Short mmCIF file of C-alpha atoms in Angstrom, two decimals:
data_model
loop_
_atom_site.label_atom_id
_atom_site.label_comp_id
_atom_site.label_asym_id
_atom_site.label_seq_id
_atom_site.Cartn_x
_atom_site.Cartn_y
_atom_site.Cartn_z
CA UNK H 134 -17.77 20.09 -0.18
CA UNK H 135 -15.03 22.29 1.02
CA UNK H 136 -15.63 25.57 2.80
CA UNK H 137 -13.63 28.59 3.23
CA UNK H 138 -12.30 27.23 6.81
CA UNK H 139 -12.74 23.29 6.34
CA UNK H 140 -10.86 21.12 3.91
CA UNK H 141 -11.76 17.76 2.38
CA UNK H 142 -10.89 14.44 3.73
CA UNK H 143 -7.17 13.90 4.83
CA UNK H 144 -5.78 12.69 7.91
CA UNK H 145 -2.12 12.03 8.92
CA UNK H 146 -1.18 9.25 11.21
CA UNK H 147 2.16 9.96 12.90
CA UNK H 148 3.95 7.31 14.96
CA UNK H 149 7.55 8.10 15.97
CA UNK H 150 9.28 8.90 12.50
CA UNK H 151 6.57 7.33 10.41
CA UNK H 152 3.84 9.35 8.56
CA UNK H 153 0.91 7.78 6.96
CA UNK H 154 -1.54 9.74 4.97
CA UNK H 155 -5.11 8.29 5.01
CA UNK H 156 -7.30 10.05 2.01
CA UNK H 157 -5.97 12.79 -0.23
CA UNK H 158 -9.04 15.20 -0.83
CA UNK H 159 -8.80 18.13 -3.05
CA UNK H 160 -6.19 20.80 -1.58
CA UNK H 161 -4.43 18.26 0.82
CA UNK H 162 -0.75 19.06 -0.50
CA UNK H 163 -1.57 22.64 0.24
CA UNK H 164 -2.98 22.09 3.78
CA UNK H 165 0.35 19.95 4.39
CA UNK H 166 2.49 22.98 3.20
CA UNK H 167 0.72 25.07 5.69
CA UNK H 168 1.32 22.80 8.56
CA UNK H 169 4.15 22.08 10.62
CA UNK H 170 4.48 18.68 8.90
CA UNK H 171 5.31 20.19 5.46
CA UNK H 172 4.73 18.21 2.16
CA UNK H 173 7.46 15.58 3.02
CA UNK H 174 8.01 12.69 0.68
CA UNK H 175 5.34 10.58 2.28
CA UNK H 176 6.12 6.67 1.76
CA UNK H 177 2.48 5.42 2.04
CA UNK H 178 -0.94 6.59 1.29
CA UNK H 179 -4.24 4.82 2.12
CA UNK H 180 -7.39 5.45 0.36
CA UNK H 181 -10.64 4.37 2.14
CA UNK H 182 -12.67 4.45 -1.08
CA UNK H 183 -13.07 6.21 -4.48
CA UNK H 184 -15.45 8.91 -4.25
CA UNK H 185 -13.97 11.97 -5.58
CA UNK H 186 -13.63 13.97 -2.17
CA UNK H 187 -11.32 11.30 -0.95
CA UNK H 188 -8.88 11.21 -3.83
CA UNK H 189 -8.93 14.31 -5.85
CA UNK H 190 -5.87 15.73 -4.25
CA UNK H 191 -3.76 13.00 -5.09
CA UNK H 192 -2.92 13.59 -8.72
CA UNK H 193 -1.71 17.13 -7.93
CA UNK H 194 0.39 15.76 -5.05
CA UNK H 195 1.98 12.99 -7.11
CA UNK H 196 2.93 15.36 -9.96
CA UNK H 197 4.46 17.89 -7.42
CA UNK H 198 6.53 15.02 -5.85
CA UNK H 199 7.83 14.46 -9.56
CA UNK H 200 8.38 18.08 -10.16
CA UNK H 201 10.58 18.10 -7.10
CA UNK H 202 12.71 15.13 -8.51
CA UNK H 203 11.38 12.49 -6.00
CA UNK H 204 13.00 9.20 -6.44
CA UNK H 205 11.85 7.34 -3.26
CA UNK H 206 9.11 4.77 -4.03
CA UNK H 207 5.59 5.46 -3.11
CA UNK H 208 3.06 2.88 -1.92
CA UNK H 209 -0.64 3.59 -2.54
CA UNK H 210 -3.14 1.35 -0.50
CA UNK H 211 -7.02 1.10 -1.29
CA UNK H 212 -10.02 -1.36 -1.75
CA UNK H 213 -10.33 -3.23 -4.96
CA UNK H 214 -10.34 -1.04 -7.95
CA UNK H 215 -7.39 0.96 -7.12
CA UNK H 216 -5.55 -0.34 -10.36
CA UNK H 217 -8.52 0.73 -12.47
CA UNK H 218 -8.45 4.28 -10.61
CA UNK H 219 -4.90 4.94 -11.49
CA UNK H 220 -5.23 3.74 -15.10
CA UNK H 221 -7.40 6.88 -15.50
CA UNK H 222 -5.33 9.11 -13.08
CA UNK H 223 -2.17 8.65 -15.04
CA UNK H 224 -3.71 10.63 -17.91
CA UNK H 225 -3.70 13.52 -15.40
CA UNK H 226 -0.28 13.39 -13.52
CA UNK H 227 1.61 11.85 -16.62
CA UNK H 228 5.07 10.40 -16.17
CA UNK H 229 6.68 10.25 -12.66
CA UNK H 230 10.17 10.25 -11.44
CA UNK H 231 9.80 7.53 -8.92
CA UNK H 232 8.04 4.15 -8.72
CA UNK H 233 4.41 3.76 -7.50
CA UNK H 234 3.34 0.44 -5.97
CA UNK H 235 -0.55 -0.12 -5.91
CA UNK H 236 -1.69 -2.45 -3.18
CA UNK H 237 -5.42 -3.45 -3.19
CA UNK H 238 -6.50 -4.41 0.37
CA UNK H 239 -9.69 -6.29 1.45
CA UNK H 240 -11.58 -6.93 4.59
CA UNK H 241 -9.52 -8.79 7.00
CA UNK H 242 -6.03 -7.93 5.38
CA UNK H 243 -3.46 -7.39 8.11
CA UNK H 244 -0.24 -5.51 7.32
CA UNK H 245 2.36 -6.51 10.07
CA UNK H 246 4.62 -3.61 11.00
CA UNK H 247 6.42 -5.38 13.68
CA UNK H 248 5.28 -3.29 16.82
CA UNK H 249 1.75 -2.50 15.33
CA UNK H 250 -0.62 -3.76 12.70
CA UNK H 251 -2.71 -2.06 10.36
CA UNK H 252 -5.87 -4.06 10.21
CA UNK H 253 -8.35 -3.65 7.13
CA UNK H 254 -11.94 -3.88 7.80
CA UNK H 255 -15.21 -3.46 5.65
CA UNK H 256 -17.51 -0.52 6.22
CA UNK H 257 -21.12 0.34 5.14
CA UNK H 258 -20.92 2.92 2.32
CA UNK H 259 -22.53 1.38 -0.70
CA UNK H 260 -19.20 1.03 -2.60
CA UNK H 261 -16.14 -0.98 -2.11
CA UNK H 262 -14.65 0.95 1.09
CA UNK H 263 -12.16 0.18 3.60
CA UNK H 264 -11.58 1.15 7.44
CA UNK H 265 -8.02 1.27 8.75
CA UNK H 266 -7.28 0.06 12.35
CA UNK H 267 -3.61 0.99 13.82
CA UNK H 268 -3.22 -1.52 16.42
CA UNK H 269 0.13 -1.62 18.69
CA UNK H 270 1.21 -5.04 20.08
CA UNK H 271 1.28 -5.24 23.80
CA UNK H 272 4.41 -3.62 25.46
CA UNK H 273 6.56 -5.65 28.35
CA UNK H 274 5.82 -4.78 31.75
CA UNK H 275 7.92 -2.22 33.63
CA UNK H 276 11.52 -3.36 34.36
CA UNK H 277 12.22 -3.60 38.26
CA UNK H 278 15.73 -2.66 38.63
CA UNK H 279 15.99 -3.34 42.32
CA UNK H 280 14.38 -6.92 41.77
CA UNK H 281 17.03 -7.45 38.90
CA UNK H 282 19.92 -6.23 41.08
CA UNK H 283 18.67 -8.47 44.05
CA UNK H 284 18.99 -11.63 41.73
CA UNK H 285 22.52 -10.69 40.85
CA UNK H 286 21.96 -9.20 37.27
CA UNK H 287 24.60 -6.71 36.57
CA UNK H 288 23.62 -3.40 34.71
CA UNK H 289 24.17 -3.11 31.09
CA UNK H 290 23.21 -5.56 28.21
CA UNK H 291 21.75 -8.26 30.30
CA UNK H 292 18.97 -5.73 31.61
CA UNK H 293 18.07 -5.23 27.88
CA UNK H 294 17.91 -8.91 27.15
CA UNK H 295 15.44 -9.35 29.99
CA UNK H 296 13.40 -6.07 28.96
CA UNK H 297 13.10 -7.65 25.57
CA UNK H 298 11.64 -10.84 27.06
CA UNK H 299 14.51 -13.01 26.99
CA UNK H 300 15.82 -15.29 29.72
CA UNK H 301 19.60 -14.91 30.74
CA UNK H 302 22.14 -17.15 32.54
CA UNK H 303 24.60 -15.62 35.08
CA UNK H 304 27.66 -17.08 36.28
CA UNK H 305 27.30 -20.48 37.93
CA UNK H 306 24.45 -21.35 35.73
CA UNK H 307 21.49 -19.53 37.51
CA UNK H 308 18.81 -18.46 34.99
CA UNK H 309 16.79 -15.28 35.42
CA UNK H 310 13.66 -15.25 33.58
CA UNK H 311 11.75 -12.13 32.25
CA UNK H 312 8.89 -12.85 34.64
CA UNK H 313 10.98 -12.44 37.75
CA UNK H 314 11.78 -8.63 36.83
CA UNK H 315 8.96 -7.46 34.68
CA UNK H 316 5.50 -6.33 35.61
CA UNK H 317 2.37 -7.26 33.75
CA UNK H 318 2.37 -6.59 29.99
CA UNK H 319 1.02 -3.30 29.01
CA UNK H 320 -1.56 -2.39 26.22
CA UNK H 321 -0.69 -0.68 23.11
CA UNK H 322 -2.46 2.05 21.40
CA UNK H 323 -5.38 1.58 19.01
CA UNK H 324 -6.59 4.12 16.55
CA UNK H 325 -9.67 3.26 14.27
CA UNK H 326 -10.23 5.38 11.12
CA UNK H 327 -13.70 4.21 9.84
CA UNK H 328 -13.81 6.63 6.65
CA UNK H 329 -17.29 6.98 5.13
CA UNK H 330 -19.67 4.83 6.70
CA UNK H 331 -23.11 4.22 8.13
CA UNK H 332 -22.98 2.92 11.73
CA UNK H 333 -21.81 -0.74 11.10
CA UNK H 334 -21.38 -3.92 12.96
CA UNK H 335 -18.03 -4.36 11.29
CA UNK H 336 -16.87 -1.02 12.79
CA UNK H 337 -18.29 -1.66 16.38
CA UNK H 338 -16.13 -4.89 16.45
CA UNK H 339 -13.00 -3.46 15.21
CA UNK H 340 -13.28 -0.37 17.44
CA UNK H 341 -13.72 -2.05 20.80
CA UNK H 342 -12.03 -0.26 23.52
CA UNK H 343 -9.80 1.84 21.13
CA UNK H 344 -8.14 4.95 22.02
CA UNK H 345 -9.46 6.89 19.26
CA UNK H 346 -12.35 6.17 16.91
CA UNK H 347 -12.49 8.65 13.93
CA UNK H 348 -15.99 8.40 12.50
CA UNK H 349 -17.85 10.69 9.99
CA UNK H 350 -20.95 12.65 10.92
CA UNK H 351 -22.22 13.97 7.84
CA UNK H 352 -25.82 14.54 9.04
CA UNK H 353 -27.34 15.55 12.28
CA UNK H 354 -30.18 12.99 13.67
CA UNK H 355 -33.03 15.17 12.03
CA UNK H 356 -31.43 14.04 8.69
CA UNK H 357 -31.39 10.26 9.44
CA UNK H 358 -33.48 9.27 6.50
CA UNK H 359 -30.98 11.18 4.29
CA UNK H 360 -28.22 9.29 6.14
CA UNK H 361 -29.48 5.97 5.52
CA UNK H 362 -30.16 6.70 1.71
CA UNK H 363 -26.62 7.65 1.16
CA UNK H 364 -24.83 5.15 3.58
CA UNK H 365 -23.65 7.98 5.82
CA UNK H 366 -23.87 8.65 9.59
CA UNK H 367 -25.61 10.99 11.82
CA UNK H 368 -23.76 12.33 14.87
CA UNK H 369 -26.23 10.41 17.06
CA UNK H 370 -25.33 7.20 15.30
CA UNK H 371 -21.53 7.67 15.69
CA UNK H 372 -21.97 8.51 19.28
CA UNK H 373 -24.12 5.33 19.95
CA UNK H 374 -21.48 3.27 18.21
CA UNK H 375 -18.70 4.83 20.24
CA UNK H 376 -20.64 4.17 23.29
CA UNK H 377 -21.14 0.71 22.61
CA UNK H 378 -17.31 0.15 21.60
CA UNK H 379 -16.17 1.79 24.69
CA UNK H 380 -13.64 3.82 23.09
CA UNK H 381 -11.77 6.55 25.13
CA UNK H 382 -12.45 9.44 22.45
CA UNK H 383 -14.72 9.69 19.60
CA UNK H 384 -13.59 12.39 16.84
CA UNK H 385 -16.35 13.32 14.30
CA UNK H 386 -15.19 14.27 10.83
CA UNK H 387 -16.94 14.83 7.38
CA UNK H 388 -19.55 17.26 8.41
CA UNK H 389 -21.91 18.53 5.71
CA UNK H 390 -21.28 22.14 4.93
CA UNK H 391 -24.90 22.84 6.24
CA UNK H 392 -23.68 22.20 9.85
CA UNK H 393 -21.35 24.09 11.97
CA UNK H 394 -19.20 22.05 14.48
CA UNK H 395 -21.20 23.03 17.90
CA UNK H 396 -24.51 21.60 16.67
CA UNK H 397 -22.88 18.17 15.73
CA UNK H 398 -20.93 18.17 19.01
CA UNK H 399 -23.79 18.80 21.09
CA UNK H 400 -25.91 16.14 19.58
CA UNK H 401 -23.13 13.50 20.11
CA UNK H 402 -22.14 14.41 23.70
CA UNK H 403 -25.61 13.99 24.55
CA UNK H 404 -24.91 10.31 24.12
CA UNK H 405 -21.13 9.99 24.27
CA UNK H 406 -19.51 12.87 26.18
CA UNK H 407 -15.81 12.10 25.22
CA UNK H 408 -16.42 13.51 21.59
CA UNK H 409 -14.62 16.16 19.81
CA UNK H 410 -15.08 17.78 16.39
CA UNK H 411 -11.58 18.67 15.36
CA UNK H 412 -11.04 21.47 12.92
CA UNK H 413 -8.22 21.68 10.11
CA UNK H 414 -4.74 21.53 11.70
CA UNK H 415 -5.77 20.26 14.98
CA UNK H 416 -3.91 17.14 16.41
CA UNK H 417 -5.22 14.19 18.42
CA UNK H 418 -2.49 13.14 20.70
CA UNK H 419 -2.66 9.52 21.68
CA UNK H 420 -0.86 8.79 24.72
CA UNK H 421 0.01 5.33 26.32
CA UNK H 422 -2.67 4.34 28.83
CA UNK H 423 -0.47 4.87 31.96
CA UNK H 424 0.19 8.56 30.76
CA UNK H 425 -3.52 9.69 30.36
CA UNK H 426 -6.36 9.52 27.84
CA UNK H 427 -6.10 11.19 24.34
CA UNK H 428 -6.31 14.76 24.19
CA UNK H 429 -7.22 17.31 21.48
CA UNK H 430 -4.37 19.80 20.67
CA UNK H 431 -6.13 22.74 19.08
CA UNK H 432 -4.31 24.28 16.17
CA UNK H 433 -1.32 21.87 17.09
CA UNK H 434 -0.09 21.52 13.33
CA UNK H 435 -0.42 25.07 12.36
CA UNK H 436 3.05 26.60 11.37
CA UNK H 437 2.43 29.86 13.60
CA UNK H 438 0.29 30.23 16.54
CA UNK H 439 -0.88 33.78 15.12
CA UNK H 440 -2.55 32.17 12.23
CA UNK H 441 -4.92 30.06 14.60
CA UNK H 442 -8.17 31.72 15.40
CA UNK H 443 -9.43 31.79 19.07
CA UNK H 444 -11.60 29.02 20.01
CA UNK H 445 -14.98 29.91 22.10
CA UNK H 446 -16.64 27.79 24.38
CA UNK H 447 -16.06 23.97 23.73
CA UNK H 448 -13.27 25.11 21.24
CA UNK H 449 -15.59 26.90 18.90
CA UNK H 450 -13.67 29.34 16.55
CA UNK H 451 -15.12 32.76 16.64
CA UNK H 452 -16.96 32.33 19.86
CA UNK H 453 -20.63 33.64 20.58
CA UNK H 454 -23.30 33.05 17.98
CA UNK H 455 -25.33 30.00 17.92
CA UNK H 456 -25.51 27.44 15.16
CA UNK H 457 -26.57 28.35 11.50
CA UNK H 458 -27.65 26.02 8.77
CA UNK H 459 -28.34 25.97 5.14
CA UNK H 460 -26.49 28.91 3.92
CA UNK H 461 -22.83 27.64 3.52
CA UNK H 462 -20.19 27.75 6.24
CA UNK H 463 -18.63 31.14 6.30
CA UNK H 464 -17.03 30.88 10.04
CA UNK H 465 -16.73 27.03 10.20
CA UNK H 466 -15.91 26.58 13.97
CA UNK H 467 -14.09 23.45 14.74
CA UNK H 468 -14.90 22.09 18.08
CA UNK H 469 -13.04 20.37 20.95
CA UNK H 470 -12.61 21.33 24.51
CA UNK H 471 -13.55 20.01 27.96
CA UNK H 472 -13.47 17.43 29.22
CA UNK H 473 -11.13 15.94 26.62
CA UNK H 474 -9.74 19.13 25.19
CA UNK H 475 -6.08 20.71 25.57
CA UNK H 476 -4.91 24.20 25.80
CA UNK H 477 -3.98 25.79 22.41
CA UNK H 478 -0.22 25.84 23.53
CA UNK H 479 0.00 22.07 24.07
CA UNK H 480 2.67 20.05 22.11
CA UNK H 481 1.48 16.71 20.46
CA UNK H 482 3.94 13.86 21.46
CA UNK H 483 4.83 11.30 18.85
CA UNK H 484 2.24 8.70 18.15
CA UNK H 485 -0.59 11.50 17.35
CA UNK H 486 -3.13 11.02 14.88
CA UNK H 487 -4.05 14.25 13.47
#
């Protein structure tokens, strides 16, 4: 359930100029309006599954786009059942001013985007449910300008061809191959969004050595039986999976409103220290490996810094007081902080996943 400080499921993946929304819980369009992103005309939306807390914000957003006169097509992806879902939702949002394409995706499907792929994988939630992995292809190695000059390659377009992995021919028929001027290939980034799921072998396989794994932690370990009954995860279960997958950062979401962030964080960090519990409007900046590990940018997507509440120890909003349970969530501290946190004033680079 939503709380006064914490919204329902909705994550925006940003890569360069691309924006892709994953899940659209109740209130998502207002959260976007309150953010530095704004309610842009998203080209794509990905739904993980069809429990209401993951899609009830969609009819209102679709209607808002129509009221603004949108004419740009929208593609909505989801597991099998998407067409049936929209047959019911259309009675709510009515006639739209733009075309919608519905794409049902199954375990093993891959969307090739050139420089990266979106890999669809099955999760364990008791209903048809997808996880999505955003996986960049390896990048060429660093270009050695001095080596190219020594081989007689003139600066200009021929440098670009070599950097693109193509051999060139110089005057006199001398061939220069990319391997002579490029270092070893550099790995791309991998961000895995598991959606709602119990810890699952399928998630472990896909998340191997990911930069970021976004995994739910609906319960603390004391509620492990309840987690198993409902096909959800505990913080301990998610942390064990992240440790086994050797990910760089674990971001825990989908907390029950009976919990505050700090108690979930403490439980997970006892097993996997590189864990964060982001709060609304936080950004995870996913950098290339040579530029450092992923980092949490607190309140990075808020429109003004004045709106952001101070974070206490480990990034807990409000500071002070210990965890309280069972009576709702009036203070709802989001959690990040050392050793993987960043200061509130940081800027997220392109390629972040928020």
